[in-house]
């Protein structure tokens, strides 16, 4: 494309064969970098939404601590022979605080769901807007529809980038803080009681990360198969397509094609479920081992007279809570690893949109208020993969103030002509609007 003298803009087209899609190698970001990037993006988008999850961390830890502390206090009151009034007073104080924290936590969860749904819809609209503002070459990429709808679904329906992302972050942060508190409380009894729990947690985390990496490496493959099966099932069930399907006797072919895609999809499903079963089995056996060792140690201390009934109830709750926090850390880290892979896909998608626009943009210097003539000179255009050009040796001059009607049969190239015209006008600086 070149600029013509006397304010005329010309497309010289000996042979244009489609556009480059800008698929240069992209930088891969690390897990922690993606998590920091998206957390900052969410905070810039809506600080209040992030603070709801931070408040939920405090409420969850408070519920756990009161749930562990209250039974030991009641047991201690009973063993010391305190009056019923004193026992009821302690129960009212601790139980009332626990009820208040539960109510606060329920309100936070309800508010987070509503707020996350609104924010997800807003981000889905931003995704659609960015896609509309990119070049036609990006939109016409073969993988663009799958990538676009994947982004929209994750924002609007799955809420992977809002509620579930911050939920995984808050769950992991809560577990880390809770484990640190419980570690300090249990260290007064014995440090050795923590070692089996930590070892089992590390094993579960390693197995979980291995499963997540396999999911991230193969997710795009089975999603493509899902889209194909949905398309094939709709092709055989819609009223609009039924005429062609039966006219050309396509049901056997469509059924065979669907079964082929289903067979491939089942391969990934079986492997994925096998990974989940293996991870759950490792988690169950390790949890049984570490909790059994801890409980046997507590029973041993009671038999030796080094721990009374109230202490046993307290440390029993602490061991259970510590194991629960360790399991939550493993689960939270697995979820964060998964969400980081989603953020990576999000960043790559938007990088393609920006890179395509920047690489294909050509700045034409125009005087302010000046509307040039648009001239097509011997333009031939052929879509990539097409057998013949849509437009061949096309000539046209559009002058300011003219009224032009564009008519033609289906497939004559009317839409292609508008795309070429839009491409020319959009990439002028400033953008040109021609009153045709």
Coordinates of C-alpha atoms in Angstrom, one line a residue:
X1 CA 0.0 0.0 0.0
X2 CA 1.4 3.4 -0.9
X3 CA 0.5 7.0 -0.8
X4 CA -0.5 8.7 -4.1
X5 CA 0.4 12.2 -5.0
X6 CA -2.2 15.0 -4.9
X7 CA -3.9 13.7 -1.8
X8 CA -4.9 10.4 -3.4
X9 CA -4.4 7.1 -1.6
X10 CA -3.8 4.0 -3.7
X11 CA -3.7 0.3 -3.2
X12 CA -1.4 -1.3 -5.7
X13 CA -2.3 -5.0 -5.8
X14 CA -0.5 -7.2 -8.3
X15 CA -1.4 -10.1 -6.0
X16 CA -2.4 -9.9 -2.3
X17 CA -2.8 -13.4 -0.8
X18 CA -4.1 -12.8 2.7
X19 CA -2.5 -11.3 5.8
X20 CA 0.2 -12.3 8.2
X21 CA -1.2 -13.2 11.5
X22 CA 1.7 -12.3 13.7
X23 CA 2.5 -15.6 15.2
X24 CA 6.0 -14.8 16.4
X25 CA 7.3 -16.7 19.4
X26 CA 5.9 -15.3 22.6
X27 CA 7.6 -14.9 25.9
X28 CA 6.5 -17.4 28.6
X29 CA 6.0 -16.0 32.0
X30 CA 6.6 -17.8 35.3
X31 CA 3.9 -18.9 37.7
X32 CA 4.6 -16.3 40.4
X33 CA 5.0 -13.6 37.8
X34 CA 1.6 -14.4 36.4
X35 CA 0.0 -14.4 39.8
X36 CA 1.5 -11.0 40.7
X37 CA 0.5 -9.6 37.4
X38 CA -3.1 -10.7 37.6
X39 CA -3.4 -9.8 41.3
X40 CA -2.2 -6.2 40.5
X41 CA -4.6 -6.1 37.6
X42 CA -7.6 -7.1 39.7
X43 CA -6.6 -4.5 42.4
X44 CA -6.4 -1.8 39.8
X45 CA -9.8 -2.9 38.4
X46 CA -11.6 -3.1 41.7
X47 CA -9.7 -2.7 45.1
X48 CA -12.9 -3.4 47.0
X49 CA -13.2 -6.8 45.5
X50 CA -9.7 -7.7 46.6
X51 CA -10.3 -6.4 50.1
X52 CA -13.4 -8.6 50.5
X53 CA -11.1 -11.7 50.1
X54 CA -8.5 -10.2 52.5
X55 CA -11.3 -9.7 55.1
X56 CA -12.4 -13.3 54.5
X57 CA -8.9 -14.5 55.5
X58 CA -9.2 -13.0 58.9
X59 CA -12.7 -14.4 59.4
X60 CA -11.7 -18.0 58.4
X61 CA -8.7 -18.0 60.7
X62 CA -10.8 -16.6 63.6
X63 CA -13.4 -19.4 63.1
X64 CA -10.7 -22.1 63.1
X65 CA -9.0 -20.8 66.3
X66 CA -12.3 -20.4 68.2
X67 CA -13.4 -23.9 67.0
X68 CA -10.2 -25.4 68.5
X69 CA -10.1 -23.3 71.7
X70 CA -13.7 -23.6 72.8
X71 CA -13.9 -27.4 73.4
X72 CA -10.7 -27.3 75.5
X73 CA -12.0 -24.4 77.6
X74 CA -15.3 -26.2 78.3
X75 CA -13.4 -29.5 79.2
X76 CA -11.2 -27.5 81.5
X77 CA -14.1 -25.8 83.2
X78 CA -15.8 -29.2 83.8
X79 CA -12.7 -31.0 85.1
X80 CA -12.0 -28.1 87.5
X81 CA -15.6 -28.3 88.8
X82 CA -16.7 -24.8 87.9
X83 CA -20.3 -23.7 88.3
X84 CA -22.9 -24.0 85.6
X85 CA -23.2 -20.2 85.4
X86 CA -19.4 -19.9 84.7
X87 CA -19.5 -22.7 82.1
X88 CA -22.5 -21.0 80.3
X89 CA -20.7 -17.7 80.4
X90 CA -17.7 -19.1 78.7
X91 CA -19.9 -20.9 76.2
X92 CA -21.8 -17.7 75.5
X93 CA -18.7 -15.6 74.9
X94 CA -16.9 -18.1 72.7
X95 CA -20.0 -19.4 71.0
X96 CA -21.3 -15.9 70.3
X97 CA -18.0 -14.9 68.8
X98 CA -18.0 -18.0 66.6
X99 CA -21.6 -17.3 65.4
X100 CA -20.7 -13.7 64.6
X101 CA -17.6 -14.8 62.6
X102 CA -19.8 -17.4 60.7
X103 CA -22.4 -14.7 59.8
X104 CA -19.6 -12.3 58.7
X105 CA -18.0 -15.1 56.6
X106 CA -21.4 -16.0 54.9
X107 CA -22.0 -12.3 54.1
X108 CA -18.6 -12.0 52.6
X109 CA -19.1 -15.1 50.5
X110 CA -22.4 -13.9 49.2
X111 CA -21.0 -10.4 48.4
X112 CA -17.9 -11.9 46.6
X113 CA -20.1 -14.0 44.4
X114 CA -22.3 -11.1 43.3
X115 CA -19.3 -8.8 42.9
X116 CA -17.3 -11.4 41.0
X117 CA -20.1 -12.1 38.6
X118 CA -20.4 -8.4 37.7
X119 CA -16.6 -8.0 37.3
X120 CA -16.4 -11.1 35.2
X121 CA -19.1 -9.7 32.8
X122 CA -17.2 -6.5 32.7
X123 CA -14.0 -8.2 31.7
X124 CA -15.8 -10.3 29.1
X125 CA -17.0 -7.1 27.5
X126 CA -13.5 -5.7 27.6
X127 CA -12.3 -8.9 25.8
X128 CA -14.9 -8.4 23.1
X129 CA -14.1 -4.8 22.7
X130 CA -10.4 -5.5 22.3
X131 CA -11.1 -8.2 19.8
X132 CA -13.3 -5.8 17.8
X133 CA -10.5 -3.2 17.8
X134 CA -7.9 -5.5 16.4
X135 CA -7.1 -6.1 12.8
X136 CA -9.1 -8.4 10.5
X137 CA -6.1 -10.7 10.2
X138 CA -6.3 -11.5 13.8
X139 CA -10.0 -12.2 13.7
X140 CA -9.6 -14.4 10.7
X141 CA -7.0 -16.6 12.3
X142 CA -8.2 -20.3 12.4
X143 CA -7.7 -20.5 16.1
X144 CA -9.2 -17.1 17.0
X145 CA -12.8 -18.3 17.6
X146 CA -11.8 -21.0 20.1
X147 CA -9.4 -18.6 21.9
X148 CA -12.0 -15.8 22.0
X149 CA -14.9 -17.9 23.4
X150 CA -12.5 -19.6 25.8
X151 CA -11.6 -16.2 27.2
X152 CA -15.3 -15.1 27.4
X153 CA -16.4 -18.3 29.1
X154 CA -13.7 -18.1 31.7
X155 CA -14.5 -14.5 32.4
X156 CA -18.3 -14.5 32.4
X157 CA -19.4 -18.0 33.3
X158 CA -16.6 -19.9 34.9
X159 CA -15.2 -16.7 36.7
X160 CA -11.7 -18.2 36.6
X161 CA -10.1 -14.8 36.4
X162 CA -12.2 -13.2 39.3
X163 CA -13.9 -15.3 42.0
X164 CA -12.0 -18.5 41.5
X165 CA -8.6 -16.8 41.1
X166 CA -8.9 -14.7 44.3
X167 CA -10.6 -17.7 46.0
X168 CA -7.5 -19.8 45.4
X169 CA -5.2 -17.0 46.5
X170 CA -7.2 -16.3 49.7
X171 CA -7.4 -20.1 50.5
X172 CA -3.6 -20.5 50.1
X173 CA -2.8 -17.3 52.1
X174 CA -5.2 -18.4 54.8
X175 CA -3.7 -21.8 55.0
X176 CA -0.1 -20.4 55.3
X177 CA -1.1 -18.0 58.1
X178 CA -3.1 -20.7 59.9
X179 CA -0.2 -23.2 59.6
X180 CA 2.2 -20.6 61.0
X181 CA -0.1 -20.0 64.0
X182 CA -0.7 -23.7 64.7
X183 CA 3.1 -24.4 64.3
X184 CA 3.8 -21.9 67.1
X185 CA 1.1 -23.5 69.3
X186 CA 2.2 -27.0 68.7
X187 CA 6.0 -26.3 69.0
X188 CA 5.4 -26.0 72.8
X189 CA 4.5 -29.6 72.9
X190 CA 7.0 -31.1 70.5
X191 CA 8.6 -30.1 67.2
X192 CA 8.8 -33.8 66.1
X193 CA 5.0 -34.1 65.9
X194 CA 5.0 -31.7 62.9
X195 CA 7.5 -33.6 60.8
X196 CA 5.2 -36.3 59.5
X197 CA 2.6 -33.7 58.6
X198 CA 5.1 -31.6 56.7
X199 CA 6.6 -34.6 54.9
X200 CA 3.1 -35.7 53.8
X201 CA 2.2 -32.2 52.7
X202 CA 5.4 -32.0 50.5
X203 CA 4.6 -35.3 48.9
X204 CA 1.0 -34.3 48.1
X205 CA 2.1 -31.0 46.7
X206 CA 4.7 -32.7 44.3
X207 CA 2.0 -35.1 43.1
X208 CA -0.5 -32.3 42.6
X209 CA 1.8 -30.1 40.6
X210 CA 2.6 -33.0 38.3
X211 CA -1.1 -33.5 37.6
X212 CA -1.5 -29.7 37.0
X213 CA 1.3 -29.6 34.5
X214 CA -0.2 -32.4 32.5
X215 CA -3.6 -30.6 32.5
X216 CA -2.0 -27.4 31.4
X217 CA -0.1 -29.1 28.6
X218 CA -3.1 -30.9 27.2
X219 CA -6.1 -28.6 28.0
X220 CA -6.1 -26.9 24.6
X221 CA -6.1 -30.3 22.9
X222 CA -9.2 -31.6 24.5
X223 CA -11.0 -28.2 24.3
X224 CA -10.6 -28.3 20.6
X225 CA -12.1 -31.8 20.6
X226 CA -15.0 -30.5 22.7
X227 CA -15.7 -27.7 20.3
X228 CA -15.7 -30.2 17.4
X229 CA -18.1 -32.6 19.1
X230 CA -20.5 -29.7 20.0
X231 CA -20.4 -28.5 16.3
X232 CA -21.0 -32.0 15.0
X233 CA -23.9 -32.7 17.4
X234 CA -25.5 -29.4 16.5
X235 CA -25.1 -30.1 12.8
X236 CA -27.2 -33.2 13.1
X237 CA -29.8 -31.8 15.4
X238 CA -30.7 -28.3 14.1
X239 CA -33.7 -27.8 11.8
X240 CA -31.7 -25.5 9.5
X241 CA -29.1 -28.2 8.8
X242 CA -31.5 -31.2 8.6
X243 CA -32.3 -30.7 5.0
X244 CA -28.7 -30.8 3.7
X245 CA -27.8 -33.6 6.2
X246 CA -30.5 -35.9 4.8
X247 CA -30.3 -34.8 1.2
X248 CA -26.6 -35.7 1.0
X249 CA -27.0 -38.7 3.3
X250 CA -24.5 -37.3 5.8
X251 CA -25.7 -38.9 9.1
X252 CA -23.3 -42.0 8.8
X253 CA -20.4 -39.7 8.1
X254 CA -21.2 -37.3 10.9
X255 CA -21.8 -40.2 13.3
X256 CA -18.4 -41.7 12.3
X257 CA -16.6 -38.3 12.7
X258 CA -18.3 -37.7 16.1
X259 CA -17.2 -41.2 17.3
X260 CA -13.6 -40.5 16.2
X261 CA -13.5 -37.2 18.1
X262 CA -15.2 -38.8 21.1
X263 CA -12.6 -41.6 21.2
X264 CA -9.8 -39.1 21.3
X265 CA -11.5 -37.1 24.0
X266 CA -12.0 -40.2 26.1
X267 CA -8.3 -40.8 26.0
X268 CA -7.6 -37.5 27.7
X269 CA -10.5 -38.0 30.1
X270 CA -9.3 -41.4 31.3
X271 CA -5.7 -40.1 31.8
X272 CA -7.0 -37.0 33.6
X273 CA -9.2 -39.1 36.0
X274 CA -6.4 -41.4 36.5
X275 CA -4.2 -38.5 37.6
X276 CA -6.9 -37.3 40.0
X277 CA -7.4 -40.8 41.5
X278 CA -3.6 -41.2 42.0
X279 CA -3.4 -37.8 43.7
X280 CA -6.4 -38.5 46.0
X281 CA -4.9 -41.9 46.9
X282 CA -1.6 -40.4 47.9
X283 CA -3.3 -37.7 49.9
X284 CA -5.5 -40.2 51.7
X285 CA -2.7 -42.6 52.7
X286 CA -0.3 -39.8 53.7
X287 CA -3.0 -38.1 55.8
X288 CA -3.9 -41.3 57.5
X289 CA -0.2 -41.9 58.3
X290 CA 0.6 -38.5 59.7
X291 CA -2.6 -38.1 61.7
X292 CA -2.2 -41.6 63.1
X293 CA 1.3 -40.9 64.2
X294 CA 0.3 -37.6 65.9
X295 CA -2.7 -39.1 67.7
X296 CA -0.6 -42.0 69.0
X297 CA 1.9 -39.5 70.4
X298 CA -0.8 -37.6 72.2
X299 CA -2.2 -40.8 73.7
X300 CA 1.3 -41.7 74.8
X301 CA 1.6 -38.3 76.6
X302 CA -1.7 -38.8 78.4
X303 CA -0.7 -42.3 79.5
X304 CA 2.6 -40.8 80.9
X305 CA 0.6 -38.2 82.8
X306 CA 2.3 -35.3 80.9
X307 CA -1.0 -34.1 79.3
X308 CA -4.4 -33.6 81.0
X309 CA -7.9 -34.0 79.4
X310 CA -8.2 -30.3 78.5
X311 CA -4.7 -30.4 77.0
X312 CA -5.5 -33.5 75.0
X313 CA -8.6 -31.9 73.5
X314 CA -6.7 -28.8 72.7
X315 CA -3.7 -30.4 71.0
X316 CA -6.0 -33.0 69.3
X317 CA -7.8 -30.1 67.7
X318 CA -4.5 -28.3 66.8
X319 CA -3.1 -31.4 65.2
X320 CA -6.3 -31.9 63.1
X321 CA -6.3 -28.2 62.2
X322 CA -2.6 -28.2 61.3
X323 CA -3.1 -31.2 59.0
X324 CA -6.1 -29.4 57.5
X325 CA -4.0 -26.2 56.9
X326 CA -1.3 -28.3 55.2
X327 CA -3.9 -30.0 53.0
X328 CA -5.3 -26.5 52.1
X329 CA -1.9 -25.3 51.2
X330 CA -1.5 -28.2 48.8
X331 CA -4.9 -27.6 47.3
X332 CA -4.4 -23.9 47.1
X333 CA -1.0 -24.1 45.5
X334 CA -2.4 -26.5 42.9
X335 CA -5.3 -24.1 42.2
X336 CA -2.9 -21.2 41.9
X337 CA -0.7 -23.1 39.5
X338 CA -3.8 -23.8 37.4
X339 CA -5.0 -20.2 37.5
X340 CA -1.5 -19.0 36.6
X341 CA -1.7 -21.1 33.4
X342 CA -5.0 -19.5 32.6
X343 CA -3.4 -16.0 33.2
X344 CA -0.6 -17.0 30.8
X345 CA -3.2 -17.9 28.1
X346 CA -5.0 -14.6 28.7
X347 CA -1.8 -12.6 28.3
X348 CA -0.8 -14.5 25.1
X349 CA -4.3 -13.9 23.6
X350 CA -4.1 -10.2 24.2
X351 CA -0.5 -10.0 23.1
X352 CA -1.6 -11.5 19.8
X353 CA -4.2 -8.8 19.4
X354 CA -1.7 -6.0 20.2
X355 CA 1.1 -7.4 18.1
X356 CA -1.1 -8.0 15.1
X357 CA -2.3 -4.4 15.2
X358 CA 1.2 -2.9 15.7
X359 CA 2.9 -5.0 13.0
X360 CA 0.3 -4.3 10.3
X361 CA -0.4 -0.7 11.1
X362 CA 0.9 1.7 8.5
X363 CA 0.7 5.4 9.3
X364 CA -0.3 7.7 6.5
X365 CA 0.3 11.4 7.2
X366 CA -2.8 13.4 6.4
X367 CA -3.5 17.0 6.8
X368 CA -6.2 17.7 9.4
X369 CA -9.6 18.0 7.9
X370 CA -8.4 16.7 4.5
X371 CA -10.3 13.8 2.9
X372 CA -8.3 12.1 0.1
X373 CA -9.5 10.2 -2.9
X374 CA -9.5 6.4 -2.4
X375 CA -8.2 4.6 -5.5
X376 CA -8.0 0.8 -6.2
X377 CA -5.7 0.1 -9.1
X378 CA -5.6 -3.4 -10.5
X379 CA -6.3 -5.0 -7.1
X380 CA -6.3 -8.8 -6.9
X381 CA -7.1 -10.4 -3.5
X382 CA -7.2 -14.1 -2.7
X383 CA -7.9 -15.5 0.8
X384 CA -5.3 -17.9 2.2
X385 CA -6.2 -21.5 1.2
X386 CA -8.7 -20.4 -1.5
X387 CA -8.5 -21.9 -5.0
X388 CA -9.0 -18.6 -6.8
X389 CA -9.0 -14.9 -6.0
X390 CA -12.2 -13.3 -4.7
X391 CA -11.3 -10.0 -6.4
X392 CA -9.4 -9.9 -9.7
X393 CA -7.9 -6.8 -11.4
X394 CA -10.3 -4.5 -9.6
X395 CA -10.2 -0.7 -10.4
X396 CA -12.3 2.0 -8.6
X397 CA -11.9 5.6 -7.5
X398 CA -13.9 7.0 -4.6
X399 CA -14.1 10.8 -4.5
X400 CA -15.2 13.0 -1.6
X401 CA -19.0 13.7 -1.7
X402 CA -19.9 10.8 -4.0
X403 CA -22.8 8.4 -3.3
X404 CA -21.7 4.9 -4.3
X405 CA -23.9 1.8 -4.4
X406 CA -22.2 -1.6 -4.2
X407 CA -24.2 -4.4 -5.7
X408 CA -23.4 -8.0 -6.7
X409 CA -24.2 -11.6 -6.4
X410 CA -23.3 -13.7 -3.4
X411 CA -19.5 -14.4 -3.4
X412 CA -18.8 -11.5 -5.8
X413 CA -16.5 -9.8 -3.3
X414 CA -18.6 -7.1 -1.8
X415 CA -17.6 -7.9 1.8
X416 CA -14.0 -8.4 0.8
X417 CA -14.0 -4.9 -0.8
X418 CA -15.4 -3.4 2.3
X419 CA -12.7 -5.1 4.4
X420 CA -10.0 -3.8 2.1
X421 CA -11.6 -0.3 2.3
X422 CA -11.9 -0.4 6.0
X423 CA -8.3 -1.6 6.4
X424 CA -7.1 1.4 4.4
X425 CA -9.2 4.0 6.3
X426 CA -8.6 2.5 9.8
X427 CA -4.9 2.6 9.6
X428 CA -4.6 6.3 8.5
X429 CA -3.4 8.7 11.2
X430 CA -5.7 10.3 12.0
X431 CA -8.4 7.8 11.1
X432 CA -10.2 8.8 8.0
X433 CA -14.0 8.7 7.6
X434 CA -15.1 9.0 4.0
X435 CA -18.8 10.1 3.4
X436 CA -19.7 7.7 0.7

